[in-house]
Every structure is written in C-alpha cells, then in structure tokens.
Amino acid sequence: MAPASEQLPPQDDGGPAAASGPPMEARRENGGERCAGDESAAVPRAAAGGDAAEPPEGGWGWVVMLAAMWCNGAVFGIQNSCGVLFVSMLQLFGGGQDKQMAFKTAWVSSLSMGMVFFCSPIVSIFTDLFGCRKVAVIGAALGFVGLLSSSFVSTIEPLYFTYGVLFACGCSFAYQPSLVILGHYFKKRLGLVNGIVTAGSSLFTVSLPFLLRVLIDSVGLFNTLRVLCILMFILFLAGFTYKPLVSNTKDEGEKKGKFRFPPEKKIFNFSVFKVMSYRIWALGIPAALFGYFVPYVHLMKHVEDRFGDSVQEEVLLLCLGITSGIGRLIFGRVADYIPGAKKVYLQVTSFFFIGLMSMMIPVCHVFGGLIAVCLFMGLFDGCFICIMAPIAFELVGAQDVSQAIGFLLGLMSIPMTVGPPIAGLLRDRLGTYDVAFYLAGVPPLIGGAILCIIPWVHERHKLKERAKTVDGETTEKMLENESTLVSDAAEKPVKEMESGV
C-alpha cells in the first residue's frame, strides 16, 4: 500500500498547506502563513503590498526533496513489503499447530499500516505546534526503537505493540512533515517535486521484497529487522534537513523564539465537516478501503499456497511498485487538466479497477495472469493516491487542506486495519483465500459509487455561495445608494440657505 496523501498543495499565498491549528488571527499578526510554531515558519508575506513571497523553487529545497523521497521509500517500502514478512512470521511463530495463525499474524501488518493513518490527525496538530523538523526527527527515532525492539520478541503477540503500534506511530510522525515541508520550498514545481518524492515509495517497493527474501533466507527474520533499522536511522538524519524558512519581516523577527499554543478550540478544525462534499468524500474513501490492503498482506501467501515454490512471488510486488509509480506520474499530470471536483471521477475509475482486479486474483490459475492483474492494480493504485491532495484542496480550500487530509487518513485507518485480519480468518476457516479476495473487491465498488455524486454536490454548493455573494454585493450597493440619497437630501437645504444668504 502506498501513502494516501502524497502531496499537499501550497496555500494560495505561497505557503505550505499547513493545518489550520494556529488561529488565523495569529497568522495574520505574524505577517505570513505558518506551518507550525516558529520552527517551521512558512514562506512569509512580502513586506510591501501584503502579497505572498514566492517559495525559493529550489536551492536547499532539492535536499529537502531527496530527504522526503527517502522518507516515502523507507516508510512505505517496508509497509508494502509486509507480505514477505507475513510469510516469514507464519513460518517462525506458527509451527502448523495454531489453526488461526493467519488471522493472528495478519494483525501485525494491519495494525502497522492502520496506525500510520490513524495517527495522522494527531501528527497534523503536533506539526502545527512544534514544527516539521522536530516532529520528523522524533518520529524517525520512535520508529527505529519500535523496529529494533521487534527483533527481540519470542512470540507473535509482542509484535502487535512493537511493530504494529510503536514502529507505525514513528513512521506516521516522520512521514507527514515530509509532505508539509515541500510546500515551503516549491509552488510552481510542486507537481514535479511530488512526483519525484512519491516515486520513492515505488522504488523501495520494487527493490525491498527481493532484498528481504535474500536477508530472511540468509540471516533470519530478526536480523533482517535489525538491518531495516538502518533505513530508519538514515530517516532520522534526513529529518534534520527540514530547515524552516523564517520570515524576514520586522514583526516576525520580533516574535521569533516566542512560542504560543493556539486556542484549544482551534487545534482540531472540525469546520471541514461542514462541507457536504467533503463529508461524502470522507465516507466514500474509507468505505472503499475495507478490502484495499488485503492483497498487499495476503497475496504472497496465496501464491505460495497455489503455486508452491515454483514461482517467485516477489515479482508481483515488483509489478505493483513499478506500475504504481507510473500511474502517479501519468494520472497526476492528467488531473491537472480536469477542472475542480471532477477529479473525483479519476478516483471512481481507480476503485472500479482495483475492486475488479481483486476479484480476478482467485480465478488466475496461471502465474502470468496474476502478473497482469498486479500491473493493472498498481497502475490504478497510483492514480488513487496521487490525486488525494488535489481533491482535498478543491473541496475545502487551501487553509483547511492539511487537517482535512489528516481527518481522512484517520478514518481510513479503521477499514485498512480490519480488512486483512478478516481475510486471514476466512483463510483459516475455509482453507483458501478465494472468498477473501472476492469479498475484498466489493468495498471499492461501493465506495466508488458513493464518490460519484461529489462533483454534483460540490457544484451546487459553489452555485449557492456565488448567489450569496451576489446578493450580499447587491444589498451593499443598495445601502450605499440609500446613504448617498440621504446625504444629498440633507445637504440640499443647507446649500439653498447658503445661496439665499
């Protein structure tokens, strides 16, 4: 599974798409938009005219881009390779005696991916309060500790906490600031930069499964986890590159170093749920994801059950990773030409094909058929991912986009956590994954159907807003005209008296 929010558009004034945690009054007082506290100050407003200063569009930003690319690769490369780890955990902890071992083991990977998204709303707040660099560095350190501690367990149950919670929370805290910081340095090139950054997860997804298989066969699961700690340590160092851009205005200079918590009522910006189209989106996306993560967890075991050792199942993850990267580049560009909320139709198409491909997995009795299925699934997986942030931007606007995505990712965590264990339970009870994959294809179809009405609802909302604006302007002009008439009527007798004198 690749990240679900891999790009955040910049604010209209050139700053990053930061959450609206700090109150707007504080932002205006400080002379510009801010992502978080004083450490992660965004691009300031120009000193004259109140216009936004442009992001530097390069310079140190290229270093930040490479760090964010490594973050995407390390976090989601490991998460997407969970199928390889899943098979190894089954062999190590199962011993063939526990008939519900697939169900129990699936919870490890499901908890891990689910917690990455479940923490997103909280990470948005911490990023607002403490800055991108601090949150990313602490998150990488937490992930390192979780992954290292996972290599010392003796049963499956402790992995629920060490790998499923501790490591995943660290990944979440390291990942989200890497999205926000890009908007500090890029605006015109943000699409290109996001394409490069999100390609990181595809590159790691392509290469890690083969590396993990070699390592597991050579040194075992636990030593493999210790080797993966190297990726998290590099991620820890990469977090220090998130250098904040500090305002050069006088007001900002006076306030530098003074940290103020925003009012509590502003920390969680629930106003995004007042937007009907966003509410539908926040319902449809989670509804579609109950079966979305199932292939990533169970496909490797399904191939082993059906084809034995005669094929290299890691090739399927290679196919998913390659076409997912291609899909992000292609459909990200296509989305630029689709106006407004109609971008949602790309997600509808993606969910239709993802659901259909999931249902095709059990009917593929030839390994080449599974390769074709994974190629298509990866392509539309990339499409679904790359337009998450642009759609959020269209539905709620730049000021609220960060927390809008944070809330959505939090809601996504529930179905993504629940789906794979249910599939594992069906495998334990029925002996095959066929029914599990058939059922996994149903939720994407339902979620896609729900999303179809968003463009119509959003357009109606925009028409109402325009009507209110027109009415407001008309009323204001009428009041001005009445005021002018009253003023003229009052001045006329005075002028007549003066002329008479």
Coordinates of C-alpha atoms in Angstrom, one line a residue:
M1 CA 0.0 0.0 0.0
A2 CA 1.4 3.4 -0.9
P3 CA 0.6 6.5 1.0
A4 CA -2.7 8.0 0.7
S5 CA -1.7 11.7 0.9
E6 CA 1.5 12.0 -1.0
Q7 CA 1.2 15.6 -2.0
L8 CA -0.1 18.7 -0.2
P9 CA -0.8 21.7 -2.3
P10 CA 0.6 25.1 -1.2
Q11 CA -1.5 27.8 0.3
D12 CA -2.9 30.4 -2.0
D13 CA -0.4 32.9 -0.7
G14 CA 2.6 30.6 -1.4
G15 CA 2.9 29.0 2.0
P16 CA 2.6 25.3 2.7
A17 CA -0.7 23.6 3.1
A18 CA -0.4 23.5 6.8
A19 CA -3.2 22.6 9.2
S20 CA -5.3 25.4 10.4
G21 CA -4.4 24.7 14.0
P22 CA -2.8 28.1 14.8
P23 CA -5.6 30.6 14.7
M24 CA -5.8 32.8 11.6
E25 CA -5.5 35.9 13.8
A26 CA -2.1 34.7 15.0
R27 CA -1.1 34.0 11.4
R28 CA -2.0 37.5 10.3
E29 CA -0.3 39.1 13.2
N30 CA 2.9 37.3 12.3
G31 CA 2.8 38.7 8.8
G32 CA 2.5 35.4 7.0
E33 CA 1.3 31.8 6.9
R34 CA 2.9 29.4 9.3
C35 CA 3.1 25.6 9.3
A36 CA 4.0 25.2 12.9
G37 CA 5.1 27.3 15.8
D38 CA 8.2 29.3 14.9
E39 CA 10.4 26.5 13.9
S40 CA 8.5 25.6 10.7
A41 CA 7.6 29.0 9.6
A42 CA 6.3 29.1 6.1
V43 CA 7.1 31.5 3.4
P44 CA 6.4 35.0 4.7
R45 CA 4.2 37.6 3.2
A46 CA 6.1 40.3 1.2
A47 CA 6.9 43.3 3.2
A48 CA 5.0 45.6 0.8
G49 CA 1.6 45.2 -0.6
G50 CA 0.7 42.2 1.5
D51 CA 1.3 39.8 -1.3
A52 CA 2.8 36.4 -0.6
A53 CA 6.5 35.9 -1.2
E54 CA 7.2 33.1 -3.6
P55 CA 8.9 29.9 -2.4
P56 CA 12.5 29.6 -3.5
E57 CA 11.7 26.9 -6.0
G58 CA 15.0 25.1 -5.4
G59 CA 18.2 25.7 -3.6
W60 CA 18.1 23.8 -0.3
G61 CA 14.7 22.6 -1.3
W62 CA 16.3 20.0 -3.5
V63 CA 18.0 18.5 -0.5
V64 CA 14.6 18.5 1.4
M65 CA 13.0 16.8 -1.6
L66 CA 15.6 14.0 -1.5
A67 CA 15.1 13.6 2.3
A68 CA 11.3 13.5 1.7
M69 CA 11.8 10.9 -1.0
W70 CA 13.8 8.7 1.3
C71 CA 11.1 9.1 3.9
N72 CA 8.4 7.9 1.5
G73 CA 10.6 5.0 0.4
A74 CA 11.6 3.8 3.8
V75 CA 8.2 4.1 5.4
F76 CA 6.0 2.7 2.7
G77 CA 8.6 0.4 1.2
I78 CA 8.7 -1.5 4.5
Q79 CA 4.9 -1.4 4.8
N80 CA 4.3 -2.5 1.2
S81 CA 6.7 -5.5 1.7
C82 CA 4.6 -6.8 4.6
G83 CA 3.6 -9.8 2.5
V84 CA 7.2 -11.2 2.6
L85 CA 7.4 -10.5 6.4
F86 CA 4.0 -12.1 6.8
V87 CA 5.1 -15.4 5.3
S88 CA 8.2 -15.4 7.4
M89 CA 6.3 -14.7 10.6
L90 CA 3.9 -17.6 9.8
Q91 CA 6.7 -20.0 9.5
L92 CA 8.6 -18.7 12.5
F93 CA 5.7 -18.4 15.0
G94 CA 3.0 -20.7 13.5
G95 CA 4.6 -24.2 13.6
G96 CA 1.4 -25.5 12.0
Q97 CA -0.3 -26.0 15.3
D98 CA -2.5 -22.9 15.6
K99 CA -5.4 -23.0 13.2
Q100 CA -5.9 -19.3 13.5
M101 CA -2.3 -18.3 12.9
A102 CA -3.0 -16.4 9.6
F103 CA -5.6 -14.3 11.4
K104 CA -3.3 -13.5 14.3
T105 CA -0.3 -12.8 12.1
A106 CA -2.3 -10.5 9.8
W107 CA -3.0 -8.2 12.7
V108 CA 0.7 -7.2 12.9
S109 CA 0.8 -5.7 9.4
S110 CA -2.7 -4.4 9.6
L111 CA -2.1 -2.6 12.9
S112 CA 1.1 -1.2 11.4
M113 CA -0.5 0.3 8.3
G114 CA -3.6 1.3 10.2
M115 CA -1.7 3.2 12.9
V116 CA 0.3 5.1 10.2
F117 CA -3.0 6.7 9.1
F118 CA -4.8 6.6 12.5
C119 CA -2.1 9.0 13.9
S120 CA -2.4 11.4 11.0
P121 CA -4.8 13.9 12.7
I122 CA -2.6 14.0 15.8
V123 CA 0.5 14.4 13.7
S124 CA -1.1 17.4 12.0
I125 CA -1.6 19.1 15.3
F126 CA 2.0 18.3 16.5
T127 CA 3.4 19.6 13.3
D128 CA 1.4 22.9 13.8
L129 CA 2.7 23.2 17.3
F130 CA 6.3 22.1 17.2
G131 CA 7.4 22.3 13.5
C132 CA 8.2 19.9 10.7
R133 CA 11.8 19.2 11.7
K134 CA 11.2 18.3 15.4
V135 CA 8.3 16.0 14.6
A136 CA 10.0 14.2 11.8
V137 CA 13.2 13.6 13.8
I138 CA 11.4 12.3 16.9
G139 CA 9.1 10.2 14.7
A140 CA 12.1 8.5 13.0
A141 CA 13.7 7.8 16.4
L142 CA 10.5 6.3 17.6
G143 CA 10.2 4.1 14.5
F144 CA 13.8 3.0 15.0
V145 CA 13.1 1.9 18.6
G146 CA 10.0 0.1 17.5
L147 CA 11.6 -1.8 14.7
L148 CA 14.7 -2.7 16.8
S149 CA 12.6 -4.0 19.7
S150 CA 10.6 -6.1 17.3
S151 CA 13.7 -8.1 16.6
F152 CA 13.9 -9.4 20.1
V153 CA 10.4 -10.9 20.6
S154 CA 9.8 -14.6 21.0
T155 CA 6.1 -14.8 20.2
I156 CA 3.7 -13.0 17.8
E157 CA 1.8 -11.1 20.5
P158 CA 4.5 -8.5 21.4
L159 CA 4.8 -7.6 17.8
Y160 CA 1.3 -6.0 18.0
F161 CA 2.8 -3.3 20.1
T162 CA 6.5 -3.1 19.0
Y163 CA 5.8 -3.3 15.2
G164 CA 2.1 -2.6 14.9
V165 CA 2.0 0.4 17.2
L166 CA 5.4 1.8 18.2
F167 CA 7.1 1.4 14.8
A168 CA 4.0 2.6 12.9
C169 CA 3.5 5.6 15.1
G170 CA 7.1 6.6 14.5
C171 CA 6.5 6.2 10.7
S172 CA 3.4 8.4 10.9
F173 CA 5.2 11.2 12.8
A174 CA 8.2 11.0 10.3
Y175 CA 6.0 10.8 7.2
Q176 CA 3.5 13.6 7.4
P177 CA 6.0 16.5 8.0
S178 CA 7.7 15.4 4.8
L179 CA 4.6 16.3 2.9
V180 CA 4.1 19.7 4.6
I181 CA 7.7 20.9 4.2
L182 CA 7.6 20.6 0.4
G183 CA 5.1 23.4 0.2
H184 CA 7.7 25.7 1.9
Y185 CA 10.2 25.4 -0.9
F186 CA 8.1 24.8 -4.0
K187 CA 5.0 26.1 -5.6
K188 CA 5.4 26.2 -9.4
R189 CA 7.4 22.9 -9.4
L190 CA 5.3 21.3 -6.6
G191 CA 3.8 18.8 -9.1
L192 CA 7.2 17.7 -10.3
V193 CA 8.6 17.5 -6.8
N194 CA 5.7 15.5 -5.5
G195 CA 6.1 13.1 -8.4
I196 CA 9.8 12.6 -7.6
V197 CA 9.1 12.2 -3.9
T198 CA 6.2 9.7 -4.3
A199 CA 8.4 7.7 -6.6
G200 CA 10.5 6.9 -3.6
S201 CA 7.9 4.5 -2.2
S202 CA 7.6 2.8 -5.6
L203 CA 11.4 2.4 -5.9
F204 CA 11.6 0.8 -2.4
T205 CA 8.5 -1.3 -3.1
V206 CA 10.2 -2.7 -6.2
S207 CA 13.5 -3.5 -4.6
L208 CA 12.8 -4.3 -0.9
P209 CA 10.9 -7.6 -1.4
F210 CA 13.8 -9.2 -3.1
L211 CA 16.3 -7.8 -0.5
L212 CA 14.1 -9.0 2.3
R213 CA 13.8 -12.5 0.8
V214 CA 17.6 -12.8 0.5
L215 CA 18.1 -11.5 4.0
I216 CA 15.5 -13.7 5.6
D217 CA 16.9 -16.8 3.9
S218 CA 20.4 -15.8 4.9
V219 CA 20.2 -14.4 8.4
G220 CA 16.6 -14.9 9.5
L221 CA 13.7 -12.6 10.3
F222 CA 15.1 -11.0 13.4
N223 CA 18.4 -10.0 11.9
T224 CA 16.5 -8.7 8.8
L225 CA 14.5 -6.4 11.0
R226 CA 17.8 -5.1 12.5
V227 CA 19.1 -4.4 9.0
L228 CA 15.9 -2.4 8.3
C229 CA 16.8 -0.3 11.3
I230 CA 19.5 1.3 9.1
L231 CA 16.8 2.7 6.9
M232 CA 15.1 4.3 9.9
F233 CA 18.4 5.7 11.2
I234 CA 19.0 7.4 7.8
L235 CA 15.5 8.7 8.0
F236 CA 16.3 10.2 11.4
L237 CA 19.3 12.1 9.9
A238 CA 17.1 13.2 6.9
G239 CA 14.7 14.9 9.2
F240 CA 17.3 17.4 10.2
T241 CA 17.3 18.7 6.6
Y242 CA 13.8 20.2 7.1
K243 CA 15.2 23.6 7.5
P244 CA 12.4 26.1 8.3
L245 CA 12.0 29.3 6.2
V246 CA 11.8 32.2 8.6
S247 CA 10.1 35.4 7.8
N248 CA 12.3 38.4 7.3
T249 CA 9.6 40.9 8.2
K250 CA 10.0 43.1 11.3
D251 CA 7.0 41.6 13.1
E252 CA 8.3 38.1 12.5
G253 CA 11.7 39.0 13.8
E254 CA 10.3 40.4 17.0
K255 CA 8.2 37.3 17.5
K256 CA 10.9 34.7 16.7
G257 CA 11.6 32.4 19.6
K258 CA 8.3 33.1 21.3
F259 CA 6.1 30.0 21.1
R260 CA 2.4 30.3 21.7
F261 CA -0.1 27.4 21.8
P262 CA -3.2 28.1 19.7
P263 CA -6.5 28.2 21.5
E264 CA -7.8 24.7 22.2
K265 CA -10.9 25.2 20.0
K266 CA -8.6 25.8 17.0
I267 CA -6.4 22.7 17.4
F268 CA -8.9 20.4 15.8
N269 CA -10.5 22.1 12.9
F270 CA -13.8 20.3 12.5
S271 CA -15.2 23.0 10.3
V272 CA -14.2 20.9 7.3
F273 CA -17.1 18.6 8.1
K274 CA -19.5 21.4 7.4
V275 CA -18.7 21.0 3.7
M276 CA -21.1 18.4 2.3
S277 CA -18.9 17.2 -0.5
Y278 CA -16.1 16.6 2.0
R279 CA -18.4 14.6 4.2
I280 CA -19.3 12.4 1.3
W281 CA -15.6 12.0 0.4
A282 CA -14.7 11.1 4.0
L283 CA -17.4 8.4 3.9
G284 CA -16.7 7.0 0.4
I285 CA -12.9 6.6 0.7
P286 CA -13.0 4.6 3.9
A287 CA -15.9 2.5 2.6
A288 CA -13.8 1.6 -0.4
L289 CA -10.7 0.6 1.6
F290 CA -12.1 -2.4 3.6
G291 CA -10.6 -4.7 1.0
Y292 CA -7.9 -2.4 -0.3
F293 CA -4.9 -3.6 1.8
V294 CA -5.9 -7.3 1.6
P295 CA -3.7 -8.2 -1.5
Y296 CA -0.7 -6.5 0.0
V297 CA -0.8 -8.7 3.1
H298 CA -2.1 -12.0 1.8
L299 CA -1.1 -12.2 -1.9
M300 CA 2.3 -13.7 -1.1
K301 CA 0.8 -16.5 1.0
H302 CA -1.9 -17.1 -1.6
V303 CA 0.7 -17.6 -4.3
E304 CA 2.7 -19.9 -2.1
D305 CA -0.5 -22.0 -1.4
R306 CA -1.4 -22.2 -5.1
F307 CA 1.9 -22.4 -6.9
G308 CA 4.3 -23.6 -4.2
D309 CA 8.0 -22.8 -4.6
S310 CA 7.8 -23.0 -8.4
V311 CA 7.5 -19.2 -8.8
Q312 CA 9.0 -16.1 -7.3
E313 CA 6.1 -14.4 -5.6
E314 CA 8.1 -11.2 -5.0
V315 CA 7.7 -10.4 -8.7
L316 CA 4.1 -9.5 -8.0
L317 CA 5.2 -6.7 -5.6
L318 CA 7.7 -5.6 -8.2
C319 CA 4.9 -5.2 -10.7
L320 CA 2.7 -3.4 -8.2
G321 CA 5.5 -1.0 -7.4
I322 CA 6.6 -0.2 -11.0
T323 CA 3.1 0.5 -12.3
S324 CA 2.1 2.4 -9.2
G325 CA 4.9 4.8 -9.8
I326 CA 4.0 5.1 -13.5
G327 CA 0.3 5.7 -12.5
R328 CA 1.2 8.5 -10.2
L329 CA 3.2 10.3 -12.9
I330 CA 0.6 9.8 -15.6
F331 CA -2.6 10.4 -13.7
G332 CA -1.1 13.2 -11.7
R333 CA -0.5 15.1 -14.9
V334 CA -3.9 14.1 -16.3
A335 CA -5.6 15.5 -13.1
D336 CA -4.1 19.0 -13.9
Y337 CA -6.3 19.2 -16.9
I338 CA -9.5 18.1 -15.1
P339 CA -11.3 21.1 -13.5
G340 CA -12.4 21.3 -9.9
A341 CA -14.1 18.4 -8.1
K342 CA -14.5 16.4 -11.3
K343 CA -11.0 15.0 -10.4
V344 CA -13.1 12.6 -8.2
Y345 CA -14.1 10.7 -11.3
L346 CA -10.4 9.5 -11.6
Q347 CA -10.7 8.0 -8.1
V348 CA -14.1 6.4 -9.1
T349 CA -12.4 4.8 -12.0
S350 CA -9.4 3.7 -9.8
F351 CA -11.7 2.0 -7.3
F352 CA -13.6 0.2 -10.0
F353 CA -10.5 -1.4 -11.5
I354 CA -8.9 -2.1 -8.0
G355 CA -12.1 -3.9 -7.0
L356 CA -12.3 -5.8 -10.3
M357 CA -8.6 -6.8 -10.1
S358 CA -9.1 -8.1 -6.5
M359 CA -11.9 -10.3 -7.7
M360 CA -9.7 -11.6 -10.6
I361 CA -6.9 -12.9 -8.3
P362 CA -8.7 -16.2 -7.3
V363 CA -9.5 -17.0 -11.0
C364 CA -5.9 -16.7 -12.1
H365 CA -4.5 -20.3 -12.2
V366 CA -1.5 -19.2 -14.2
F367 CA 1.2 -17.0 -12.7
G368 CA 1.3 -14.8 -15.8
G369 CA -2.4 -13.9 -15.1
L370 CA -1.5 -12.7 -11.6
I371 CA 1.3 -10.6 -13.1
A372 CA -1.2 -8.9 -15.4
V373 CA -3.6 -8.3 -12.5
C374 CA -0.9 -6.7 -10.4
L375 CA 0.2 -4.5 -13.2
F376 CA -3.3 -3.1 -13.6
M377 CA -3.9 -2.9 -9.8
G378 CA -0.6 -0.9 -9.3
L379 CA -1.4 1.5 -12.1
F380 CA -4.8 2.5 -10.6
D381 CA -3.4 2.4 -7.1
G382 CA -1.0 5.2 -8.2
C383 CA -4.0 7.1 -9.7
F384 CA -6.0 6.9 -6.5
I385 CA -3.1 8.1 -4.4
C386 CA -1.7 10.9 -6.5
I387 CA -4.9 12.9 -6.6
M388 CA -5.9 12.7 -2.9
A389 CA -4.4 16.1 -2.0
P390 CA -5.7 18.0 -5.1
I391 CA -9.2 16.7 -4.5
A392 CA -9.0 17.8 -0.8
F393 CA -7.7 21.2 -2.0
E394 CA -10.8 21.6 -4.3
L395 CA -13.3 20.5 -1.7
V396 CA -12.2 22.5 1.4
G397 CA -9.7 25.1 0.2
A398 CA -6.0 25.7 0.9
Q399 CA -6.4 26.9 4.6
D400 CA -8.0 23.6 5.7
V401 CA -6.4 21.1 3.4
S402 CA -3.9 19.7 5.9
Q403 CA -6.3 18.8 8.6
A404 CA -8.9 17.7 6.0
I405 CA -6.4 15.1 4.8
G406 CA -5.4 14.3 8.4
F407 CA -9.0 13.5 9.4
L408 CA -9.5 11.5 6.2
L409 CA -6.4 9.4 6.9
G410 CA -7.5 8.8 10.4
L411 CA -10.9 7.5 9.1
M412 CA -9.1 5.3 6.5
S413 CA -7.1 3.6 9.3
I414 CA -10.2 1.7 10.5
P415 CA -11.1 -0.3 7.3
M416 CA -7.4 -0.8 6.4
T417 CA -6.7 -2.3 9.9
V418 CA -9.8 -4.6 9.9
G419 CA -9.8 -5.9 6.3
P420 CA -6.6 -8.1 6.3
P421 CA -7.4 -9.9 9.6
I422 CA -10.9 -10.8 8.3
A423 CA -9.3 -12.2 5.2
G424 CA -6.9 -14.2 7.3
L425 CA -9.8 -15.5 9.4
L426 CA -11.6 -16.7 6.2
R427 CA -8.4 -18.4 5.1
D428 CA -8.1 -20.2 8.4
R429 CA -11.8 -21.3 8.2
L430 CA -12.1 -22.2 4.5
G431 CA -8.6 -23.3 3.7
T432 CA -8.2 -20.9 0.7
Y433 CA -8.1 -17.2 0.1
D434 CA -10.6 -17.3 -2.8
V435 CA -13.6 -16.0 -0.9
A436 CA -11.5 -13.4 0.9
F437 CA -10.3 -11.9 -2.5
Y438 CA -13.8 -12.0 -3.9
L439 CA -15.1 -10.1 -0.9
A440 CA -12.2 -7.7 -1.0
G441 CA -13.3 -6.5 -4.4
V442 CA -16.8 -5.4 -3.2
P443 CA -16.0 -2.4 -1.0
P444 CA -14.0 -0.5 -3.7
L445 CA -17.0 -0.8 -6.0
I446 CA -19.4 0.5 -3.3
G447 CA -17.0 3.4 -2.3
G448 CA -16.6 4.4 -5.9
A449 CA -20.4 4.6 -6.3
I450 CA -20.6 6.9 -3.3
L451 CA -18.0 9.2 -4.7
C452 CA -19.8 9.6 -8.0
I453 CA -22.2 12.2 -6.5
I454 CA -19.4 14.5 -5.1
P455 CA -19.0 16.7 -8.2
W456 CA -22.7 17.4 -8.5
V457 CA -23.0 18.2 -4.7
H458 CA -19.9 20.4 -4.8
E459 CA -21.1 22.3 -7.9
R460 CA -24.4 23.0 -6.2
H461 CA -22.6 24.3 -3.1
K462 CA -20.5 26.6 -5.3
L463 CA -23.6 28.0 -7.0
K464 CA -25.2 28.8 -3.6
E465 CA -22.0 30.5 -2.5
R466 CA -22.0 32.6 -5.6
A467 CA -25.6 33.5 -5.2
K468 CA -25.0 34.6 -1.6
T469 CA -22.0 36.7 -2.7
V470 CA -24.1 38.4 -5.4
D471 CA -26.9 39.1 -3.0
G472 CA -24.5 40.5 -0.5
E473 CA -22.9 42.8 -3.0
T474 CA -26.4 43.9 -4.3
T475 CA -27.5 44.7 -0.7
E476 CA -24.3 46.6 0.0
K477 CA -24.7 48.7 -3.2
M478 CA -28.4 49.4 -2.3
L479 CA -27.3 50.6 1.2
E480 CA -24.6 52.8 -0.3
N481 CA -27.1 54.3 -2.8
E482 CA -29.6 55.0 0.1
S483 CA -26.9 56.5 2.1
T484 CA -25.9 58.7 -0.8
L485 CA -29.5 59.8 -1.3
V486 CA -30.0 60.7 2.3
S487 CA -26.7 62.6 2.4
D488 CA -27.7 64.5 -0.8
A489 CA -31.1 65.3 0.7
A490 CA -29.5 66.6 3.9
E491 CA -27.0 68.8 2.0
K492 CA -29.6 70.3 -0.4
P493 CA -31.4 72.6 2.2
V494 CA -28.1 73.7 3.5
K495 CA -26.9 74.8 0.1
E496 CA -30.2 76.6 -0.6
M497 CA -29.9 78.5 2.7
E498 CA -26.3 79.4 1.9
S499 CA -27.3 80.7 -1.6
G500 CA -30.2 82.7 -0.1
V501 CA -27.8 84.4 2.3

